[in-house]
Short mmCIF file of C-alpha atoms in Angstrom, two decimals:
data_model
loop_
_atom_site.label_atom_id
_atom_site.label_comp_id
_atom_site.label_asym_id
_atom_site.label_seq_id
_atom_site.Cartn_x
_atom_site.Cartn_y
_atom_site.Cartn_z
CA MET A 8 61.94 -105.32 56.03
CA PRO A 9 62.83 -104.04 59.52
CA ASN A 10 60.22 -104.31 62.91
CA SER A 11 60.27 -100.53 62.90
CA VAL A 12 61.83 -97.93 61.15
CA LEU A 13 63.75 -94.36 62.10
CA GLY A 14 62.93 -91.45 59.88
CA ILE A 15 65.69 -89.18 61.14
CA ASN A 16 65.21 -85.42 59.77
CA MET A 17 68.16 -83.36 60.25
CA GLY A 18 66.96 -79.79 61.02
CA ASN A 19 69.39 -76.60 60.94
CA HIS A 20 67.47 -76.18 63.95
CA THR A 21 66.32 -79.52 65.86
CA ILE A 22 66.13 -82.55 64.60
CA LYS A 23 63.58 -84.87 64.59
CA VAL A 24 62.81 -88.66 64.56
CA VAL A 25 60.51 -90.92 63.77
CA GLU A 26 60.34 -94.44 64.89
CA LEU A 27 57.39 -96.38 62.84
CA VAL A 28 56.40 -99.88 62.77
CA ARG A 29 53.31 -101.76 60.17
CA ARG A 30 50.83 -103.41 62.12
CA GLY A 31 49.03 -105.33 59.70
CA SER A 32 47.05 -102.68 57.39
CA THR A 33 47.65 -100.00 59.24
CA PHE A 34 51.03 -98.00 60.96
CA ALA A 35 51.62 -97.44 64.74
CA VAL A 36 53.97 -94.11 65.62
CA GLN A 37 56.39 -95.66 68.61
CA ASN A 38 58.93 -92.30 68.96
CA LEU A 39 58.81 -89.47 68.64
CA LEU A 40 61.56 -87.72 69.35
CA ILE A 41 63.09 -83.77 69.31
CA ALA A 42 66.48 -82.25 70.46
CA PRO A 43 68.02 -79.00 69.20
CA THR A 44 70.59 -79.44 66.65
CA GLN A 45 73.50 -77.13 69.12
CA ASP A 46 74.68 -75.30 65.73
CA ALA A 47 76.06 -78.74 64.19
CA ILE A 48 74.08 -78.20 60.66
CA VAL A 49 74.27 -75.10 58.82
CA SER A 50 72.11 -74.47 55.54
CA GLY A 51 71.31 -77.94 55.68
CA GLU A 52 75.56 -78.79 55.52
CA VAL A 53 76.73 -81.37 58.51
CA ILE A 54 79.54 -79.19 60.13
CA GLN A 55 80.14 -81.62 62.74
CA PRO A 56 78.71 -85.06 61.99
CA ASP A 57 80.73 -86.27 65.54
CA VAL A 58 78.21 -84.03 67.56
CA VAL A 59 75.30 -84.82 65.18
CA GLY A 60 75.91 -88.62 65.78
CA GLN A 61 76.45 -88.31 69.68
CA ILE A 62 73.12 -85.83 70.10
CA VAL A 63 70.96 -88.89 67.52
CA LYS A 64 72.60 -91.05 69.80
CA GLY A 65 71.83 -89.89 72.45
CA MET A 66 68.20 -89.28 72.00
CA LEU A 67 67.49 -92.80 70.79
CA GLN A 68 69.13 -94.08 74.08
CA ALA A 69 67.09 -92.04 76.58
CA ALA A 70 63.74 -93.28 74.55
CA GLY A 71 64.97 -97.25 74.50
CA VAL A 72 65.25 -96.73 70.82
CA ARG A 73 66.20 -100.12 69.49
CA THR A 74 66.17 -100.14 65.96
CA ARG A 75 68.94 -99.56 63.78
CA LYS A 76 67.66 -98.97 60.39
CA ALA A 77 67.12 -95.47 59.54
CA VAL A 78 66.18 -93.14 56.25
CA ILE A 79 67.47 -89.90 56.15
CA ALA A 80 67.13 -86.51 53.85
CA VAL A 81 69.74 -84.29 52.58
CA GLY A 82 68.61 -80.50 51.75
CA GLY A 83 69.23 -76.96 52.57
CA GLN A 84 70.11 -74.13 51.05
CA THR A 85 73.74 -75.50 49.99
CA GLY A 86 75.15 -78.67 47.63
CA VAL A 87 71.76 -79.84 46.69
CA ILE A 88 69.17 -79.27 43.97
CA VAL A 89 65.82 -80.29 42.71
CA ARG A 90 64.06 -79.47 39.40
CA VAL A 91 62.22 -80.17 36.85
CA THR A 92 62.88 -80.17 33.35
CA GLU A 93 62.01 -81.52 30.01
CA LEU A 94 63.34 -83.25 27.28
CA PRO A 95 61.92 -83.84 23.20
CA LYS A 96 60.07 -86.95 22.76
CA MET A 97 62.39 -89.45 22.28
CA THR A 98 62.83 -93.32 22.91
CA ARG A 99 63.02 -94.44 26.43
CA ARG A 100 67.30 -95.75 25.28
CA GLU A 101 67.59 -92.18 24.30
CA LEU A 102 66.35 -91.51 27.44
CA MET A 103 68.63 -92.81 29.22
CA GLN A 104 71.45 -91.44 27.38
CA ALA A 105 70.53 -88.08 27.20
CA ILE A 106 69.51 -87.18 31.04
CA PRO A 107 72.48 -87.49 32.77
CA LEU A 108 73.46 -85.18 30.34
CA GLU A 109 70.95 -82.88 30.99
CA ILE A 110 71.39 -83.21 34.35
CA GLU A 111 75.03 -82.28 34.09
CA ARG A 112 74.13 -79.20 32.47
CA HIS A 113 71.96 -77.70 35.21
CA LEU A 114 74.39 -78.43 38.02
CA PRO A 115 76.40 -75.88 39.78
CA PHE A 116 79.31 -78.05 41.06
CA GLN A 117 81.27 -80.99 39.33
CA ALA A 118 79.19 -83.59 38.25
CA GLY A 119 81.88 -86.01 39.33
CA THR A 120 81.59 -85.03 42.86
CA ALA A 121 77.86 -85.53 43.05
CA VAL A 122 74.94 -88.00 43.58
CA GLN A 123 72.06 -88.22 41.31
CA ALA A 124 68.89 -89.65 40.81
CA TYR A 125 65.84 -88.89 38.44
CA THR A 126 62.12 -90.20 37.31
CA LEU A 127 60.12 -89.88 34.57
CA LEU A 128 57.46 -87.90 35.55
CA LYS A 129 55.18 -89.11 32.23
CA ASP A 130 55.46 -92.41 30.26
CA PRO A 131 57.52 -91.42 26.58
CA GLU A 132 54.81 -93.58 25.34
CA GLU A 133 51.97 -91.38 26.57
CA VAL A 134 53.41 -88.57 25.21
CA GLY A 135 52.52 -86.67 21.58
CA GLU A 136 55.16 -85.98 19.22
CA SER A 137 54.96 -82.29 19.89
CA GLU A 138 55.18 -82.78 23.56
CA GLN A 139 58.03 -82.68 25.88
CA ILE A 140 58.74 -85.63 28.31
CA PRO A 141 59.27 -84.00 32.14
CA VAL A 142 61.83 -85.65 34.32
CA LEU A 143 61.89 -84.87 38.11
CA PHE A 144 66.14 -84.93 39.33
CA ALA A 145 67.73 -84.51 42.11
CA ALA A 146 71.61 -84.16 42.80
CA ALA A 147 73.69 -83.34 46.19
CA ARG A 148 77.49 -83.37 46.51
CA GLU A 149 78.96 -86.02 47.39
CA ASP A 150 80.52 -85.08 50.42
CA LEU A 151 77.41 -83.50 51.94
CA VAL A 152 75.68 -86.60 51.54
CA ASN A 153 78.85 -88.09 53.27
CA ALA A 154 78.53 -85.68 56.33
CA TYR A 155 74.59 -87.41 56.96
CA LEU A 156 76.18 -90.85 56.65
CA MET A 157 78.85 -90.15 58.97
CA ALA A 158 76.52 -88.68 61.72
CA LEU A 159 74.52 -92.11 61.26
CA GLN A 160 77.32 -94.24 61.69
CA GLU A 161 78.48 -92.08 65.00
CA ALA A 162 75.31 -93.13 65.87
CA GLY A 163 75.34 -96.55 65.56
CA LEU A 164 72.75 -96.15 62.46
CA SER A 165 72.72 -97.80 59.30
CA PRO A 166 71.15 -96.15 56.52
CA LEU A 167 68.42 -97.70 54.32
CA GLY A 168 68.02 -94.83 51.81
CA VAL A 169 68.54 -90.78 51.69
CA GLU A 170 66.73 -88.54 50.03
CA VAL A 171 65.20 -84.57 49.41
CA GLU A 172 62.50 -83.48 51.89
CA PRO A 173 59.53 -82.71 48.81
CA LEU A 174 59.51 -86.08 47.82
CA ALA A 175 59.27 -87.39 52.28
CA LEU A 176 56.64 -84.51 52.21
CA ALA A 177 54.62 -86.36 49.12
CA ARG A 178 54.89 -89.75 51.63
CA ALA A 179 53.48 -87.49 54.45
CA VAL A 180 50.52 -86.40 52.69
CA TYR A 181 49.41 -89.80 51.03
CA ALA A 182 49.23 -90.35 55.26
CA ALA A 183 47.49 -87.76 56.10
CA GLN A 184 44.85 -88.23 53.44
CA GLY A 185 44.42 -91.67 54.49
CA PHE A 186 46.67 -93.85 52.60
CA GLY A 187 44.25 -92.77 48.92
CA MET A 188 41.17 -92.64 50.66
CA ARG A 189 40.64 -88.69 51.70
CA ASP A 190 41.03 -86.34 48.51
CA GLY A 191 42.81 -88.74 46.85
CA ARG A 192 42.32 -88.54 43.26
CA GLU A 193 45.50 -88.87 40.99
CA ASP A 194 44.96 -85.31 39.02
CA GLN A 195 44.37 -83.18 42.17
CA ILE A 196 47.11 -80.12 42.67
CA ASN A 197 47.97 -79.95 46.12
CA ILE A 198 50.82 -77.23 47.76
CA VAL A 199 53.30 -77.83 50.78
CA VAL A 200 54.57 -74.93 52.23
CA ASN A 201 57.44 -76.40 54.49
CA ILE A 202 58.39 -73.46 56.97
CA GLY A 203 61.87 -74.29 58.32
CA HIS A 204 64.30 -72.06 60.13
CA GLU A 205 66.49 -70.84 57.12
CA GLY A 206 63.99 -71.70 54.44
CA THR A 207 60.57 -72.39 53.37
CA GLU A 208 60.02 -74.67 50.73
CA ILE A 209 56.84 -74.40 48.60
CA SER A 210 56.16 -78.10 46.54
CA PHE A 211 53.13 -78.91 44.16
CA LEU A 212 51.89 -82.15 44.16
CA GLU A 213 49.96 -83.92 41.33
CA GLY A 214 48.38 -86.61 43.01
CA THR A 215 51.61 -88.30 44.74
CA LYS A 216 53.59 -87.12 41.87
CA LEU A 217 56.33 -83.81 42.57
CA ILE A 218 55.85 -81.45 40.35
CA PHE A 219 57.45 -78.09 40.88
CA THR A 220 59.28 -76.92 43.67
CA ARG A 221 61.44 -73.92 44.71
CA LEU A 222 63.07 -72.57 47.84
CA VAL A 223 62.38 -69.66 49.62
CA PRO A 224 65.29 -68.26 51.56
CA SER A 225 63.10 -66.64 54.45
CA GLY A 226 62.28 -68.87 57.32
CA GLY A 227 61.32 -69.05 61.27
CA ARG A 228 64.50 -67.28 62.19
CA HIS A 229 63.91 -64.34 59.89
CA PHE A 230 60.65 -63.69 61.80
CA THR A 231 62.10 -64.00 64.89
CA GLU A 232 64.94 -61.57 63.84
CA ASP A 233 62.25 -59.65 63.04
CA LEU A 234 60.79 -59.30 66.16
CA ARG A 235 63.84 -58.63 68.09
CA ASP A 236 64.82 -56.06 66.05
CA ALA A 237 61.10 -54.40 66.65
CA LEU A 238 61.05 -55.05 70.46
CA GLY A 239 64.69 -54.84 71.66
CA VAL A 240 65.15 -57.90 72.67
CA SER A 241 67.19 -60.68 72.77
CA MET A 242 67.21 -63.82 69.56
CA ASP A 243 66.17 -66.27 72.74
CA GLU A 244 63.16 -63.56 74.04
CA ALA A 245 61.92 -63.24 70.70
CA GLU A 246 61.77 -66.57 70.21
CA ARG A 247 60.21 -66.94 73.44
CA LEU A 248 57.21 -64.47 72.59
CA LYS A 249 57.27 -65.83 69.19
CA VAL A 250 55.99 -69.18 70.06
CA GLU A 251 53.98 -67.83 73.22
CA GLN A 252 52.15 -64.89 71.79
CA GLY A 253 52.94 -65.04 68.17
CA THR A 254 50.01 -64.58 66.02
CA ALA A 255 49.63 -64.15 61.93
CA TRP A 256 45.73 -62.77 62.32
CA VAL A 257 44.49 -59.66 63.51
CA GLU A 258 40.62 -58.21 63.01
CA HIS A 259 41.90 -56.03 60.01
CA PRO A 260 44.41 -58.03 58.19
CA THR A 261 47.40 -56.08 55.90
CA PRO A 262 46.21 -56.13 52.61
CA ALA A 263 47.41 -58.60 49.84
CA PRO A 264 50.86 -57.85 48.11
CA PRO A 265 50.82 -56.67 44.54
CA PRO A 266 51.63 -59.32 42.10
CA ALA A 267 55.19 -59.28 40.84
CA ALA A 268 57.03 -61.60 38.33
CA ALA A 269 57.37 -65.02 38.36
CA PRO A 270 60.05 -67.06 39.74
CA THR A 271 63.34 -67.40 36.99
CA GLY A 272 63.52 -71.27 37.39
CA LEU A 273 62.63 -74.29 39.00
CA GLU A 274 65.48 -75.19 41.16
CA THR A 275 64.73 -75.43 44.93
CA GLN A 276 67.69 -74.32 46.25
CA VAL A 277 69.87 -71.21 46.41
CA LEU A 278 73.77 -72.30 46.18
CA PRO A 279 76.83 -70.06 47.22
CA PRO A 280 80.15 -71.21 45.73
CA THR A 281 81.05 -75.08 46.72
CA THR A 282 83.90 -74.81 49.26
CA PRO A 283 86.87 -77.68 48.66
CA SER A 284 85.48 -80.86 48.99
CA PRO A 285 87.13 -83.95 51.17
CA PRO A 286 89.67 -86.50 49.50
CA ALA A 287 87.21 -88.15 47.22
CA ALA A 288 85.70 -91.00 47.91
CA GLU A 289 85.08 -94.69 45.76
CA PRO A 290 83.20 -93.85 42.65
CA VAL A 291 79.54 -93.88 43.29
CA PRO A 292 78.36 -96.98 41.35
CA PHE A 293 75.29 -95.68 38.84
CA GLU A 294 73.33 -97.74 37.33
CA LEU A 295 70.40 -96.53 34.15
CA PRO A 296 67.25 -99.05 33.32
CA THR A 297 67.47 -100.46 30.07
CA ALA A 298 64.79 -99.47 27.00
CA GLU A 299 63.32 -102.69 28.08
CA SER A 300 62.05 -101.45 31.37
CA ALA A 301 58.58 -100.33 31.78
CA ALA A 302 58.55 -99.14 35.31
CA PRO A 303 59.91 -95.15 35.21
CA PRO A 304 63.74 -94.66 35.14
CA THR A 305 65.44 -94.93 38.75
CA ILE A 306 69.02 -94.71 40.13
CA ALA A 307 69.81 -97.24 42.65
CA PHE A 308 72.75 -96.84 44.92
CA ASP A 309 74.51 -100.12 46.75
CA LEU A 310 73.98 -99.93 50.42
CA PRO A 311 76.51 -100.78 52.92
CA THR A 312 74.66 -103.95 55.40
CA GLU A 313 77.08 -102.56 58.57
CA PRO A 314 78.15 -98.83 58.78
CA SER A 315 81.79 -98.41 57.96
CA PRO A 316 83.82 -96.68 60.28
CA PRO A 317 83.62 -93.29 60.44
CA SER A 318 87.27 -92.40 59.12
CA GLN A 319 85.88 -94.00 56.23
CA PRO A 320 84.34 -91.90 53.37
CA ALA A 321 80.30 -93.38 53.72
CA THR A 322 79.47 -95.41 50.47
CA ALA A 323 76.06 -93.71 49.09
CA PRO A 324 72.47 -95.42 50.22
CA THR A 325 69.83 -95.85 47.43
CA LEU A 326 68.59 -92.18 45.92
CA ASP A 327 65.02 -93.35 45.25
CA PHE A 328 62.68 -90.68 43.97
CA SER A 329 60.12 -92.79 42.21
CA LEU A 330 56.63 -92.48 43.91
CA GLU A 331 54.74 -95.26 42.42
CA PHE A 332 53.89 -96.88 45.55
CA GLU A 333 50.35 -98.66 45.95
CA PRO A 334 50.21 -99.27 50.23
CA THR A 335 47.13 -101.22 51.10
CA PRO A 336 44.56 -98.50 52.84
CA PRO A 337 44.28 -99.20 56.68
CA SER A 338 41.51 -101.48 57.46
CA SER A 339 40.16 -98.99 60.38
CA THR A 340 41.26 -95.84 60.46
CA PRO A 341 41.64 -93.67 64.31
CA SER A 342 39.25 -91.18 63.29
CA GLU A 343 36.83 -90.27 60.41
CA PRO A 344 38.00 -88.57 57.84
CA ALA A 345 37.08 -84.74 57.59
CA ALA A 346 34.60 -83.43 55.20
CA GLN A 347 36.19 -82.82 51.47
CA LEU A 348 36.39 -78.90 50.77
CA PRO A 349 35.34 -78.37 47.29
CA SER A 350 38.06 -77.52 45.12
CA LEU A 351 38.42 -73.87 44.44
CA GLU A 352 39.85 -71.84 41.62
CA PHE A 353 43.10 -69.82 42.33
CA THR A 354 42.08 -66.16 43.03
CA PRO A 355 44.01 -64.36 45.39
CA SER A 356 41.36 -62.24 47.40
CA ALA A 357 41.33 -58.51 47.10
CA GLN A 358 41.59 -57.05 50.56
CA GLN A 359 40.09 -54.46 52.34
CA GLU A 360 42.23 -51.48 53.84
CA PRO A 361 42.10 -51.38 57.67
CA SER A 362 38.44 -49.55 58.60
CA LEU A 363 40.07 -46.12 59.83
CA THR A 364 37.87 -43.53 61.64
CA PRO A 365 39.21 -39.81 61.17
CA LEU A 366 38.61 -37.29 64.04
CA VAL A 367 36.76 -34.37 62.88
CA GLY A 368 34.62 -32.07 64.49
CA GLU A 369 36.59 -32.54 68.09
CA THR A 370 35.34 -29.80 70.01
CA SER A 371 36.67 -29.35 73.57
CA VAL A 372 35.67 -27.11 76.69
CA GLY A 373 37.59 -25.19 79.34
CA GLY A 374 40.91 -25.39 77.76
CA ALA A 375 41.64 -28.81 77.82
CA GLU A 376 43.08 -29.15 74.44
CA TRP A 377 46.03 -27.20 75.82
CA LEU A 378 46.55 -30.10 78.54
CA PRO A 379 49.56 -32.20 78.01
CA THR A 380 48.25 -35.44 75.72
CA PRO A 381 48.53 -38.26 77.45
CA PRO A 382 50.62 -41.59 76.37
CA ALA A 383 48.65 -43.69 74.50
CA GLU A 384 48.36 -46.56 75.76
CA ALA A 385 50.53 -49.66 73.90
CA PRO A 386 48.55 -52.29 71.94
CA PRO A 387 48.04 -55.90 73.46
CA LEU A 388 50.93 -57.50 73.24
CA PRO A 389 50.19 -60.13 70.46
CA ILE A 390 49.16 -57.68 67.91
CA THR A 391 52.43 -55.51 68.50
CA ILE A 392 54.16 -59.11 67.44
CA HIS A 393 51.89 -59.06 64.91
CA ASN A 394 52.94 -55.94 63.29
CA ALA A 395 56.49 -56.48 63.38
CA ILE A 396 56.13 -59.94 61.17
CA SER A 397 53.33 -58.66 59.46
CA ASN A 398 55.70 -57.54 56.61
CA ARG A 399 57.04 -61.18 56.73
CA LEU A 400 53.84 -62.84 56.61
CA LEU A 401 52.59 -61.38 53.41
CA ASP A 402 55.99 -61.55 51.54
CA LEU A 403 55.19 -65.56 52.55
CA ALA A 404 51.92 -65.03 50.82
CA GLY A 405 53.20 -63.25 47.92
CA GLU A 406 55.83 -66.11 47.12
CA ILE A 407 53.31 -68.79 47.09
CA ALA A 408 50.90 -66.52 44.68
CA ARG A 409 53.71 -66.00 42.55
CA SER A 410 54.61 -69.82 42.78
CA VAL A 411 51.31 -70.98 41.58
CA GLU A 412 51.21 -67.98 38.69
CA PHE A 413 54.13 -69.36 37.06
CA LEU A 414 53.17 -72.83 37.70
CA ALA A 415 49.43 -71.72 35.79
CA SER A 416 51.60 -69.74 32.79
CA GLN A 417 52.27 -73.28 32.07
CA ARG A 418 49.58 -75.22 32.93
CA PRO A 419 46.27 -72.92 32.20
CA ASN A 420 43.37 -74.87 33.66
CA LEU A 421 45.47 -75.77 37.01
CA THR A 422 43.32 -75.75 40.38
CA VAL A 423 44.79 -75.70 43.52
CA GLN A 424 42.64 -77.93 46.17
CA ARG A 425 44.46 -77.24 49.00
CA ILE A 426 47.67 -75.96 51.00
CA TYR A 427 49.42 -78.00 53.68
CA LEU A 428 51.49 -76.38 55.93
CA VAL A 429 54.66 -78.20 57.92
CA GLY A 430 57.32 -77.54 59.64
CA GLY A 431 58.21 -75.47 62.77
CA GLY A 432 56.94 -72.79 61.18
CA ALA A 433 53.87 -73.86 60.44
CA LEU A 434 52.52 -73.96 64.33
CA LEU A 435 52.79 -69.90 63.90
CA LYS A 436 49.46 -68.96 65.25
CA ASP A 437 46.52 -68.78 62.61
CA LEU A 438 48.67 -68.84 59.89
CA ASP A 439 46.21 -71.28 58.02
CA ARG A 440 43.79 -68.61 58.74
CA PHE A 441 46.12 -65.67 57.74
CA LEU A 442 47.21 -67.78 54.12
CA GLU A 443 43.64 -68.62 53.30
CA ASN A 444 42.23 -65.23 53.36
CA GLN A 445 45.12 -63.55 51.62
CA LEU A 446 45.15 -66.63 48.68
CA GLY A 447 41.39 -67.85 48.80
CA VAL A 448 42.79 -71.28 48.59
CA PRO A 449 41.99 -73.60 51.89
CA VAL A 450 44.69 -74.30 54.20
CA GLU A 451 45.49 -76.10 56.97
CA ARG A 452 48.37 -77.50 59.13
CA LEU A 453 49.30 -81.11 57.99
CA ASN A 454 49.06 -83.99 60.45
CA PRO A 455 50.29 -87.23 59.09
CA PHE A 456 49.52 -88.95 61.99
CA ALA A 457 45.52 -88.41 61.40
CA TYR A 458 45.31 -92.17 60.05
CA MET A 459 48.09 -93.93 62.49
CA ASP A 460 48.14 -95.77 65.92
CA VAL A 461 49.31 -93.21 68.31
CA ALA A 462 48.81 -94.63 71.05
CA PRO A 463 51.83 -96.17 72.19
CA VAL A 464 53.28 -92.61 72.59
CA ALA A 465 50.22 -91.10 73.73
CA GLY A 466 50.66 -91.92 76.98
CA ARG A 467 53.13 -90.16 77.48
CA LEU A 468 52.89 -87.28 75.50
CA GLY A 469 49.08 -86.33 74.99
CA ARG A 470 47.62 -86.46 71.98
CA ASP A 471 46.96 -83.11 72.10
CA TYR A 472 50.82 -82.65 71.90
CA ILE A 473 51.12 -84.90 69.12
CA GLU A 474 48.07 -82.95 67.10
CA GLN A 475 49.31 -79.79 67.62
CA THR A 476 53.46 -80.72 66.88
CA ALA A 477 52.43 -83.30 64.03
CA PRO A 478 53.77 -80.28 61.16
CA ILE A 479 57.01 -80.60 62.51
CA TYR A 480 57.69 -84.04 62.39
CA ALA A 481 55.75 -84.67 58.73
CA VAL A 482 59.39 -84.76 56.99
CA ALA A 483 60.52 -87.63 59.28
CA VAL A 484 57.27 -89.10 59.03
CA GLY A 485 57.09 -89.28 55.21
CA LEU A 486 61.17 -90.81 55.57
CA ALA A 487 60.04 -93.65 57.76
CA LEU A 488 57.40 -94.42 55.17
CA TRP A 489 59.56 -94.81 52.51
CA ALA A 490 60.84 -98.55 53.98
CA TYR A 491 57.15 -99.35 53.18
CA LEU A 492 55.45 -97.73 50.21
#
């Protein structure tokens, strides 16, 4: 195990890097880095690997980072699919034969061009004769994965592993809960809402296991576009106003959206027709666990010890989707864990219409009623911004509600413990308050650093900055933890 590991989250808008090192029974944050993507990543696809690689390389050089080991995630709206499917009860040997065929049936691209992995969400031995066996699988186009790996090679890094963002966030939640010391029950349901630049991913965790996830094609960029259109300003100015004065809460919240139809499937990505792939790479080794294996099935792909030249197709790294980790709880924590909120049944709260007092019985003297009406005073800018994005906020609340309703139709006794907000969109002022008011479930911004030692970076960044921006780094934290948990 290297002394430290980099978790690199290559987003459509920014690239986030977290360097973690394990010190005894806890983790220390060595570096937190962020830089613009410069339009080199679009809809989750690295379209300019050399540019992305140089950005990452420059970030690491400026910070004096020496480790070369990194874990990355592939994601976005094209070329990646994460889904939970179900198979009838069968033996483990039969499952090993049936699962690849089941995955192929769901793929929107050719199976021969995909990197795949899966895990069983239930032990087949514990499933009744009339029950289904839930299987979580992920697949990505091989050319998409290779583009990410080429960017790492350009940066001079070696990949330890590649996975998808929802699984990285499961580890980030585990860290934020004190590595099992806070709200650590395996049967509780938490929701993670990852508000990215292009889309929002809504994931459900049962303990540390991902059980359901879906992608909503609406993210931070769409909030900015709504503001641009309402105020008649540029995108840059709209983004600045959103960040500096935007708010999701006013004194008279807009009524909650009416219930709508449940989502039609469990896929997390909206996948347009694929583009022609580059020349085929060497076949990706594919290992199936034997029937004698006691652990849930996983897929392993061999990793090169050194990065291959950028001109050659990159070898696919390990895709590990098993969340069976049992880290040693930290012997001491930076702060006392927050008091546990009670588990609440999901019941979207009814909203009152804003109080409007019509003017009736108005009288005037001296003919003043014939004078020109002075122009109405413009509302404060934060309220104007809120009004411009209010429909988008209601859509977000509605999508979360519909996701819960869909899962509750399969789990009649579903109880949601808490909703965590991550991603750049999570920083919108009072978004947690707005969603809690709309949905009737405790909502908080995820702080994956809550039980870590941040002293190595606090001196130059400040503890306030680390706490305020923690949700942005959640995926990168989960990726770095991949090497340890």
